[in-house]
Amino acid sequence: MNKQKQRGTWFVWGLLALVITLGAFLGRCAPGAPRGAKQRGGATSDVAVAAQKTYVAPGDLDEYYMFASGGHSGQVYVYGIPSMRHLSTIPVYTPYPATGYGFDDDSRAMLGSLTWGDVHHPSLSETNGDYDGRWLFANDMNGRVARIDLRDFKTKQIFGPVPNVSGNHASAFVTPNTEYSMMASRFSIPIPKGSVAPIDKYATDYKGVVAAIKIDPKTGGMSLGWEILMPPFDYDLGDAGKGASDGWMFWTSYNAERATGALEVTSTQRDRDYIAAIDWRAAEKAAAEGKGDLVGGVKVIDPRKVPGLVYLMPCGKSPHGVDVSPDGKWIIGSGKLQGVTTAFNFEKVQTAIRNQDFTGDEDGIPVLKYESIKDAEVPVGLGPLHTQFGPNGDAYTSLFVDSAIAKWKLGTWEVVDKVPMSYSIGHLTAAEGDTVSPDGNWLVGLNKLSHGRHLSVGPSQPESSQLVDITEEKMKLLYDAFTEPEPHYAQIIKADKLHPIEVYPKEENRHPLAVWDVKDAGVTRQGNKVTARVVAVRSTFTPTAIEVNQGDLVTIAVTNIEQTTDELHGFALLDYNLNIVIDPGETKTITFKADKKGVFPYYCTNFCSALHQEMQGYLIVKGRG
Ligand code: RUQ
Ligand code: CUA
């Protein structure tokens, strides 16, 4: 399955022999074994096979990248599959001193006044419904979407907070040709944002909003497309239609009761909530024709005034995920307390719309008849949350309550296998498992709990991600890995689709303060504005001293003139809370008021050479008079 596997075969067989012997040994002495040496392979298949399948020999590379949400850490984590090794942390919504993110002028401006974010759903850019390896979009609950460029794995834009959207959970799902990144309100509020209405007016005066963020096909740049006014439900997750359902967008919502207070009780009174089906091409057209009212500075389309854009599909109560099958024919969604998941047939949805097969409306939005649009209720097990796909009509649904993954078949609707997860699985992700052509091969369960599966680290425990082999009819649990909070969604992309650069080419550096020759480095002054152009190269900063006056506004621009892979330099300025890292070929600036008098060392933070420790200098802030 994996080319690299052929190499290092010797090593693998040696390791296997060791694992088998160890396995037998532990099997025998498990009852009396110390706490740390628990019996291996509790719920796993044969340990030797598992070890061989997940083993990536020294120097070998993984087959896939996994981009995982870091939840309220505000970051995105990158793992290799199948090794499950953590390769990189991409800072997005939170400062990250390890790369200086949030300290230099540009990234600090991008973060604005918010220094945290809550990332749930990474969304790889697509061409014709397949990952194209260009960008990764990631939502933030604070009404924002970020774009990470996969050419250098760096956050390039944070768009928002978007007006009127409150609690951007159902995001950052892209449409099949990355026309839009979609977002929706989890918490309905009175709009425009900033207006106030009493909570007992919730049912009428609070509103949900869905928003389409337009993406520039060349640059990936985001701008506001249009918004649609929705009833005050809680919009939870979304997925774009593709193939047969291309041009449509689907969003689950809970709290059709329009209740307030303890939603656990008040919002679970009715048997059904809804999946909202939105004809986004029609909405795009309506917006282009100027339909909609200006609310909070944006054009918001009211479906009451522009009919034919939005329909509601009744769904089991309190649904969570909604997932469109690779061919776009089916929309999978269910109540999260149910034992079944429903496969809605998109063609039947269209027929029901044509025949006006409605059972009522919500704020003027037609409600389709459940029986007319469903194909099957698949008995997957308790607590179905999310579904991913494999080739040949395979579907995999995570079961939170059962703490398991169910495998079933699109079309015949039989449940063919189940594998337990440890513990309480939320999302799951299969290799390219939400595209038009899923790979199969690997599946990762993103669990909410990990207790007892790792060396104890005190009360603040990691979450667990479990690798499952899905190459055969029966799923096999292979490996446990542990992650930072909070493992929401992740996506797995074939490694050869990405071609990241490791050095910024000199000729691409157009930074106005870049200097490539130590002769051009130095300090200039205009009034009380001081600019220091600094060159960083192994193992010296030029200049090694920067003199300013107390109260000056100082900009230090550091250019790392290396053109060699992995030759990063840091620039940390003690006592001024400044710390940046400059990649090879990059220029970064820090701007600050030199309000503290004294002598402040700066030094390189990244171990760059044998004389790295010598890479240092002084900022001298002279007192006035
Ligand atoms: S969520 S466990 Cu925030 Cu996507 Cu489903
Ligand atoms: Cu440059 Cu250490």
XYZ file of C-alpha atoms and ligand atoms in Angstrom:
632
model
C 0.000 0.000 0.000
C 2.834 2.321 0.792
C 5.973 2.582 -1.295
C 8.136 3.565 1.615
C 7.204 0.298 3.279
C 9.465 -1.670 0.987
C 12.466 0.149 2.311
C 13.491 -0.761 5.800
C 11.747 -4.128 5.556
C 14.553 -5.616 7.584
C 13.894 -3.210 10.348
C 10.154 -3.921 10.280
C 10.612 -7.680 10.543
C 13.006 -7.193 13.403
C 10.505 -4.956 15.080
C 7.702 -7.428 14.423
C 9.616 -10.230 16.046
C 10.135 -7.983 19.033
C 6.479 -6.945 19.153
C 5.250 -10.527 18.899
C 7.580 -11.678 21.667
C 6.639 -8.682 23.773
C 2.944 -9.240 23.067
C 3.144 -12.868 24.148
C 5.124 -11.894 27.222
C 2.696 -9.156 28.235
C -0.257 -11.396 27.501
C 1.066 -13.912 29.957
C 2.075 -11.595 32.740
C -0.613 -8.919 32.303
C -2.558 -9.580 35.533
C 0.443 -8.855 37.717
C 2.001 -6.281 35.423
C 2.668 -2.777 36.697
C 0.133 -0.059 35.852
C 2.180 1.335 32.989
C 2.543 -1.978 31.229
C -1.074 -2.717 30.484
C -1.903 -5.525 28.153
C -1.596 -4.289 24.605
C -4.186 -4.430 21.930
C -7.306 -4.266 24.107
C -9.713 -3.452 21.312
C -7.183 -3.660 18.518
C -6.601 -6.312 15.967
C -3.395 -8.263 15.958
C -0.677 -5.966 17.362
C 1.992 -7.097 14.936
C -0.141 -6.223 11.921
C -1.092 -2.914 13.512
C 2.562 -2.101 14.201
C 3.576 -2.897 10.654
C 0.769 -0.858 9.113
C 1.421 2.264 11.121
C 5.200 2.054 11.187
C 6.999 4.687 9.139
C 10.704 3.889 9.193
C 13.269 6.590 10.077
C 13.643 8.896 7.097
C 10.470 7.623 5.421
C 7.457 9.800 4.855
C 3.778 9.499 5.613
C 1.225 8.909 2.868
C -1.218 11.615 3.917
C -1.423 14.906 5.765
C -4.156 15.314 8.352
C -5.207 18.897 9.149
C -6.975 18.879 12.506
C -8.840 21.641 14.254
C -7.287 22.797 17.503
C -10.635 23.927 18.902
C -10.323 26.782 21.375
C -6.532 26.628 21.208
C -7.229 28.650 18.050
C -4.718 26.613 16.058
C -4.643 23.965 13.350
C -2.471 20.881 13.883
C -0.809 18.906 11.124
C -0.278 15.155 11.473
C 1.175 12.496 9.227
C -0.965 9.479 8.423
C -0.486 6.603 9.130
C 2.209 7.420 11.700
C -0.086 9.894 13.523
C 3.047 11.943 14.222
C 2.430 15.603 14.960
C 4.370 17.473 12.277
C 3.439 21.076 12.731
C 1.226 23.579 14.490
C -0.233 26.305 12.298
C -1.149 29.303 14.423
C -4.362 30.883 13.183
C -6.361 32.775 15.800
C -3.974 32.726 18.759
C -0.461 34.106 19.189
C 2.129 31.359 18.982
C 5.533 32.359 20.327
C 7.195 29.329 18.709
C 6.843 30.956 15.302
C 6.502 34.530 16.532
C 2.924 34.590 15.223
C 0.925 37.434 16.720
C 4.057 39.444 17.607
C 5.175 40.891 14.278
C 3.242 43.846 12.839
C 1.409 41.932 10.100
C 0.143 38.964 12.100
C -0.675 41.206 15.057
C -2.797 43.389 12.793
C -4.468 40.279 11.373
C -5.441 39.054 14.860
C -6.812 42.470 15.780
C -8.243 42.788 19.249
C -9.119 39.100 19.525
C -6.346 36.848 20.772
C -8.280 33.610 20.832
C -10.438 31.698 18.442
C -12.367 28.447 18.455
C -11.625 26.395 15.353
C -13.978 23.523 14.552
C -13.974 22.796 10.860
C -10.927 22.981 8.625
C -11.974 23.022 4.986
C -9.507 22.273 2.180
C -10.046 24.128 -1.074
C -11.606 22.074 -3.851
C -11.687 21.907 -7.616
C -14.553 19.854 -9.034
C -15.290 18.549 -5.559
C -11.784 17.209 -4.996
C -9.089 18.679 -2.732
C -6.742 20.764 -4.865
C -4.077 21.418 -2.219
C -4.151 25.214 -2.520
C -5.658 26.571 0.681
C -7.121 25.507 3.978
C -9.987 27.539 5.416
C -10.827 27.355 9.117
C -13.764 28.780 11.027
C -13.742 30.642 14.322
C -16.741 30.869 16.620
C -16.110 34.652 16.814
C -17.672 35.095 13.359
C -14.446 34.710 11.387
C -12.912 32.541 8.682
C -9.168 32.237 8.107
C -7.242 31.207 5.025
C -4.037 29.234 5.338
C -1.877 29.051 2.225
C -0.656 25.490 1.730
C 2.319 26.745 -0.263
C 3.959 27.776 3.005
C 1.475 26.567 5.670
C 0.932 30.114 6.919
C -2.223 32.002 7.844
C -2.654 34.727 5.229
C -6.045 36.232 5.970
C -8.519 36.384 8.809
C -11.867 37.597 7.509
C -14.441 39.030 9.894
C -16.028 39.208 12.381
C -18.763 39.038 9.754
C -21.767 41.276 10.541
C -24.915 39.611 11.929
C -23.428 36.096 12.230
C -23.286 35.034 15.860
C -21.329 31.971 16.921
C -19.836 30.809 13.627
C -19.921 27.041 14.195
C -21.428 25.848 10.897
C -18.371 26.909 8.871
C -15.901 27.024 6.978
C -17.327 24.570 4.432
C -16.305 25.307 0.881
C -18.398 24.711 -2.244
C -17.052 22.225 -4.847
C -15.058 24.799 -6.788
C -14.214 26.944 -3.768
C -16.613 29.635 -4.930
C -17.640 30.274 -1.327
C -16.814 29.404 2.243
C -20.133 29.135 4.055
C -20.975 30.188 7.588
C -24.071 30.227 9.828
C -25.157 31.444 13.272
C -25.169 28.900 16.031
C -26.723 31.423 18.407
C -29.541 33.503 17.002
C -29.519 37.124 18.172
C -31.424 40.306 17.371
C -29.932 41.740 14.209
C -28.254 43.958 13.244
C -25.658 42.831 15.736
C -25.571 45.365 18.530
C -29.350 45.764 18.750
C -31.185 44.476 21.820
C -34.474 42.610 22.336
C -35.752 40.955 25.524
C -35.232 37.209 25.718
C -39.001 36.582 25.888
C -39.177 37.956 22.350
C -36.735 35.267 21.180
C -39.165 33.460 18.868
C -39.920 36.581 16.852
C -37.155 39.130 17.343
C -34.060 36.935 17.303
C -32.731 35.752 13.933
C -30.410 33.199 12.493
C -28.179 34.175 9.597
C -26.279 32.230 6.970
C -23.478 33.998 5.157
C -21.540 33.190 2.024
C -17.936 34.351 1.972
C -16.761 34.842 -1.592
C -13.355 33.446 -2.466
C -11.181 34.897 -5.197
C -10.296 31.950 -7.466
C -6.776 33.260 -8.106
C -5.651 34.564 -4.738
C -7.987 32.854 -2.286
C -8.810 36.319 -0.914
C -12.103 36.409 0.989
C -14.820 39.039 0.783
C -18.444 39.168 1.905
C -20.851 37.636 -0.616
C -24.380 37.719 0.750
C -26.453 36.753 3.782
C -29.852 35.110 4.239
C -32.175 35.764 7.161
C -33.244 32.550 8.897
C -35.675 31.587 11.687
C -34.150 31.660 15.185
C -32.886 28.076 15.283
C -29.333 27.069 16.198
C -27.475 26.303 12.955
C -24.965 23.614 13.729
C -23.180 22.055 10.773
C -23.177 22.266 7.026
C -22.031 20.573 3.871
C -22.086 21.735 0.292
C -23.957 19.735 -2.299
C -21.824 18.232 -5.061
C -22.409 16.221 -8.232
C -26.169 15.720 -8.379
C -26.738 18.371 -5.710
C -24.097 20.872 -6.820
C -25.291 24.424 -6.230
C -27.049 23.585 -2.977
C -25.943 23.912 0.615
C -27.288 21.990 3.613
C -27.302 23.091 7.246
C -28.546 21.221 10.301
C -30.308 23.191 12.992
C -31.614 22.400 16.439
C -34.119 24.258 18.614
C -37.007 24.354 16.123
C -38.957 25.055 19.330
C -37.411 28.574 19.360
C -36.945 27.962 23.055
C -34.711 29.720 25.550
C -33.383 28.753 28.971
C -32.049 25.233 29.530
C -32.095 24.057 25.915
C -31.284 20.527 27.016
C -34.950 20.351 28.001
C -36.674 23.241 26.264
C -35.298 22.593 22.796
C -35.999 18.857 22.730
C -39.782 18.916 22.923
C -40.547 18.330 19.267
C -39.828 15.084 17.435
C -38.148 16.828 14.574
C -35.785 19.661 13.849
C -34.619 20.712 10.402
C -31.931 20.564 7.806
C -32.077 23.798 5.822
C -31.539 23.290 2.095
C -30.402 26.428 0.302
C -30.123 26.928 -3.438
C -26.961 29.023 -3.203
C -26.730 29.709 -6.904
C -30.230 31.205 -6.794
C -29.233 33.216 -3.713
C -26.115 34.436 -5.534
C -28.301 35.518 -8.456
C -30.798 37.264 -6.179
C -27.949 39.132 -4.480
C -26.501 40.129 -7.853
C -29.928 41.496 -8.825
C -29.785 43.703 -5.765
C -32.450 41.879 -3.764
C -32.141 42.125 -0.010
C -32.164 44.802 2.655
C -29.228 46.537 4.208
C -28.829 45.188 7.764
C -25.703 45.941 9.749
C -24.026 47.217 6.602
C -24.654 44.093 4.498
C -27.316 43.010 2.031
C -29.456 40.405 3.773
C -31.970 38.411 1.742
C -35.285 37.651 3.474
C -36.648 34.338 2.076
C -40.150 35.633 2.699
C -39.537 38.333 0.100
C -37.456 36.152 -2.234
C -39.133 32.731 -2.278
C -37.535 29.631 -3.792
C -34.145 29.929 -2.108
C -34.626 28.083 1.176
C -36.495 24.902 2.160
C -36.588 22.983 5.415
C -36.118 19.217 5.517
C -37.497 17.701 8.745
C -34.882 15.597 10.488
C -34.588 13.606 13.741
C -34.558 15.938 16.751
C -31.378 17.796 17.714
C -29.329 16.844 14.666
C -25.614 17.539 14.497
C -23.693 16.639 11.334
C -24.999 16.697 7.793
C -22.958 15.024 5.084
C -23.455 14.751 1.348
C -22.513 11.464 -0.360
C -19.623 11.567 -2.885
C -22.018 11.529 -5.862
C -24.203 14.174 -4.240
C -27.343 12.003 -4.404
C -27.866 11.616 -0.691
C -27.827 13.943 2.262
C -27.139 12.097 5.513
C -28.395 13.527 8.799
C -30.020 12.394 12.008
C -31.081 13.284 15.500
C -28.059 12.888 17.757
C -30.059 10.922 20.341
C -31.486 8.525 17.784
C -30.428 5.018 16.796
C -30.834 5.659 13.076
C -29.511 8.077 10.514
C -31.628 9.254 7.606
C -30.540 9.205 3.974
C -32.434 11.978 2.193
C -32.662 11.678 -1.575
C -31.805 14.932 -3.336
C -33.914 14.054 -6.374
C -36.900 13.507 -4.093
C -36.196 16.864 -2.460
C -36.391 18.495 -5.893
C -39.614 16.632 -6.750
C -41.191 17.643 -3.444
C -40.256 21.272 -4.129
C -41.770 21.088 -7.620
C -44.965 19.457 -6.322
C -45.151 21.832 -3.358
C -45.245 18.764 -1.151
C -45.096 20.901 1.995
C -46.450 20.325 5.497
C -46.281 23.937 6.603
C -43.778 26.754 6.885
C -41.459 28.513 9.318
C -41.403 32.279 8.849
C -42.512 31.740 5.267
C -39.937 29.024 4.507
C -41.667 25.865 3.196
C -41.248 22.667 5.220
C -40.916 19.575 3.022
C -42.711 16.346 3.897
C -40.279 13.950 5.614
C -41.788 10.795 4.093
C -41.516 12.247 0.596
C -37.816 13.037 0.692
C -36.225 10.202 2.656
C -34.852 7.042 1.106
C -33.925 5.125 4.231
C -33.429 5.189 7.968
C -30.198 3.317 8.506
C -29.957 1.555 11.911
C -26.366 2.661 12.574
C -26.534 2.697 16.380
C -26.989 5.252 19.147
C -25.917 8.858 18.886
C -25.004 9.282 15.213
C -23.051 12.518 14.685
C -21.030 12.615 11.489
C -20.609 10.531 8.343
C -17.604 10.093 6.079
C -17.270 8.079 2.919
C -15.042 5.535 1.264
C -14.981 4.293 -2.317
C -17.638 1.783 -3.496
C -20.540 3.267 -1.557
C -19.026 2.766 1.880
C -20.203 5.145 4.595
C -18.844 5.520 8.126
C -20.885 7.132 10.878
C -19.555 8.172 14.282
C -21.741 7.149 17.230
C -21.186 9.323 20.269
C -23.466 7.412 22.662
C -22.351 3.956 21.513
C -18.742 5.207 21.340
C -18.188 3.418 18.056
C -17.978 3.787 14.297
C -20.579 2.055 12.124
C -19.806 1.092 8.551
C -22.750 0.853 6.176
C -23.594 0.846 2.499
C -25.137 3.646 0.455
C -28.038 2.303 -1.589
C -28.576 -1.021 0.188
C -28.481 0.656 3.604
C -27.098 -2.372 5.437
C -24.840 -1.883 8.418
C -21.894 -4.182 7.781
C -19.448 -3.546 10.628
C -18.780 -1.668 13.842
C -15.592 -0.800 15.678
C -15.472 0.584 19.247
C -13.731 3.898 19.952
C -12.062 5.025 23.185
C -13.943 7.176 24.093
C -16.941 9.221 22.952
C -16.180 9.860 19.325
C -17.285 13.169 17.824
C -16.154 13.775 14.282
C -14.372 11.205 12.186
C -12.317 11.740 9.069
C -11.468 9.378 6.239
C -8.785 9.873 3.602
C -10.329 12.460 1.258
C -13.546 11.148 2.812
C -15.748 14.180 2.126
C -14.761 14.639 -1.534
C -16.248 13.310 -4.781
C -13.624 10.531 -4.796
C -12.817 9.212 -1.327
C -9.662 7.091 -1.025
C -10.661 4.634 1.705
C -7.414 3.365 3.334
C -7.497 5.315 6.588
C -10.083 6.600 8.996
C -9.425 8.592 12.169
C -11.862 8.764 15.056
C -11.612 12.127 16.825
C -12.600 11.315 20.374
C -13.675 13.695 23.085
C -12.144 11.655 25.908
C -8.996 9.637 26.367
C -9.031 8.635 30.021
C -6.729 5.853 31.011
C -5.223 5.376 27.536
C -1.979 7.245 28.212
C 0.502 8.030 30.974
C -1.282 10.235 33.439
C -0.624 13.942 32.971
C -2.892 15.216 35.705
C -6.429 16.514 35.421
C -5.953 18.402 32.158
C -6.009 15.407 29.891
C -5.413 15.244 26.160
C -8.064 14.011 23.760
C -7.543 10.910 21.694
C -7.441 10.304 17.974
C -7.585 6.710 16.831
C -6.401 5.403 13.510
C -8.570 2.775 11.838
C -7.608 0.659 8.851
C -10.487 0.611 6.352
C -8.780 -1.189 3.494
C -10.789 -4.340 4.086
C -14.421 -5.216 4.690
C -13.829 -5.266 8.464
C -12.457 -2.128 10.087
C -9.384 -2.523 12.296
C -8.348 -0.175 15.075
C -4.583 0.304 14.751
C -3.269 3.163 16.801
C -3.962 5.730 19.540
C -2.587 9.265 19.321
C -3.206 12.134 21.690
C -3.966 15.685 20.747
C -4.371 19.134 22.164
C -7.943 20.184 22.808
C -10.205 20.097 21.044
C -10.444 17.525 18.273
C -13.385 18.695 16.233
C -13.141 18.047 12.542
C -10.035 17.142 10.540
C -9.392 16.459 6.863
C -6.935 14.015 5.352
C -5.303 14.858 2.012
C -2.949 12.769 -0.092
C 0.577 14.022 0.562
C 1.549 14.306 -3.100
C -1.108 16.974 -3.643
C 0.939 19.442 -1.622
C 4.226 20.983 -2.721
C 5.189 23.382 0.057
C 8.186 25.659 -0.355
C 10.790 25.596 2.406
C 12.554 28.839 1.557
C 11.048 32.154 0.439
C 12.874 32.904 -2.826
C 14.866 36.124 -2.592
C 13.316 37.469 -5.797
C 9.835 37.189 -4.286
C 10.667 39.349 -1.289
C 9.220 42.773 -2.076
C 9.145 43.994 1.499
C 9.988 47.733 1.432
C 12.282 47.341 4.448
C 14.101 44.225 3.236
C 17.903 44.412 3.144
C 19.981 41.662 1.565
C 23.451 43.040 2.140
C 24.948 43.876 5.529
C 26.183 47.130 3.956
C 22.571 48.297 3.676
C 21.692 47.416 7.247
C 21.495 50.173 9.839
C 19.379 52.678 11.716
C 17.643 55.718 10.216
C 15.615 58.402 11.919
C 12.813 60.779 10.885
C 11.757 62.944 13.812
C 10.942 60.495 16.585
C 10.410 57.610 14.173
C 13.324 55.215 14.051
C 13.692 52.397 11.534
C 16.286 49.688 12.028
C 16.956 47.481 9.020
C 18.531 44.308 10.344
C 20.143 41.433 8.474
C 20.073 38.010 10.090
C 22.439 35.359 8.796
C 24.460 32.682 10.559
C 25.498 33.721 13.185
C 25.218 37.490 13.447
C 22.671 40.233 13.444
C 23.760 43.374 11.617
C 23.753 45.816 13.314
C 24.643 44.362 16.698
C 23.533 47.525 18.474
C 20.514 49.771 17.873
C 20.459 53.139 19.630
C 17.225 55.041 20.139
C 15.814 57.679 22.469
C 13.232 56.958 25.085
C 9.788 57.659 23.615
C 10.800 56.936 19.996
C 8.504 54.920 17.798
C 10.788 52.114 16.693
C 10.351 49.737 13.764
C 12.790 46.872 13.598
C 12.701 45.067 10.248
C 14.629 41.825 10.213
C 15.480 40.084 6.949
C 16.693 36.524 7.120
C 18.932 36.385 4.053
C 19.468 32.638 4.235
C 18.296 30.624 1.229
C 18.814 27.282 2.941
C 16.100 24.938 4.189
C 15.521 24.981 7.939
C 17.773 27.998 8.592
C 15.332 30.044 10.626
C 16.409 32.884 12.875
C 14.500 34.330 15.774
C 14.636 37.871 17.075
C 13.650 38.075 20.726
C 13.792 41.394 22.524
C 13.904 40.994 26.271
C 11.604 43.037 28.526
C 9.683 44.452 25.563
C 7.478 41.374 25.097
C 8.643 40.976 21.507
C 9.598 37.741 19.847
C 9.506 36.961 16.141
C 10.852 34.222 13.927
C 12.011 34.965 10.397
C 12.044 32.134 7.867
C 14.724 31.934 5.171
C 14.155 34.754 2.681
C 11.532 36.490 4.808
C 11.344 40.018 6.234
C 9.273 40.741 9.338
C 8.764 43.928 11.287
C 7.989 44.811 14.872
C 6.887 48.304 15.766
C 6.815 49.557 19.342
C 7.260 52.611 21.502
C 10.626 52.556 23.259
C 9.073 53.660 26.539
C 11.489 51.838 28.842
C 14.950 53.331 29.302
C 17.929 51.005 29.544
C 19.895 48.392 27.651
C 17.897 45.468 26.306
C 19.536 42.430 24.729
C 18.132 40.858 21.593
C 19.070 37.354 20.574
C 18.318 34.580 18.127
C 15.828 32.012 19.475
C 16.228 29.281 16.852
C 19.273 27.085 17.154
C 20.875 27.887 13.804
C 24.582 27.003 14.011
C 27.394 26.039 16.352
C 27.700 29.743 17.190
C 23.956 30.329 17.499
C 24.434 31.386 21.080
C 26.638 34.257 19.882
C 23.877 35.641 17.658
C 22.916 38.600 19.813
C 22.917 42.412 20.150
C 21.659 45.351 22.226
C 18.832 47.842 21.958
C 20.055 50.909 23.803
C 17.274 53.234 24.884
C 18.762 56.528 26.037
C 16.923 58.690 28.522
C 15.837 62.198 27.560
C 18.289 64.962 28.568
S -18.622 19.654 16.057
S -18.528 16.462 17.365
Cu -18.001 21.517 16.592
Cu -18.132 19.812 14.222
Cu -19.288 17.618 15.709
Cu 20.208 32.481 14.327
Cu 20.311 31.120 16.174
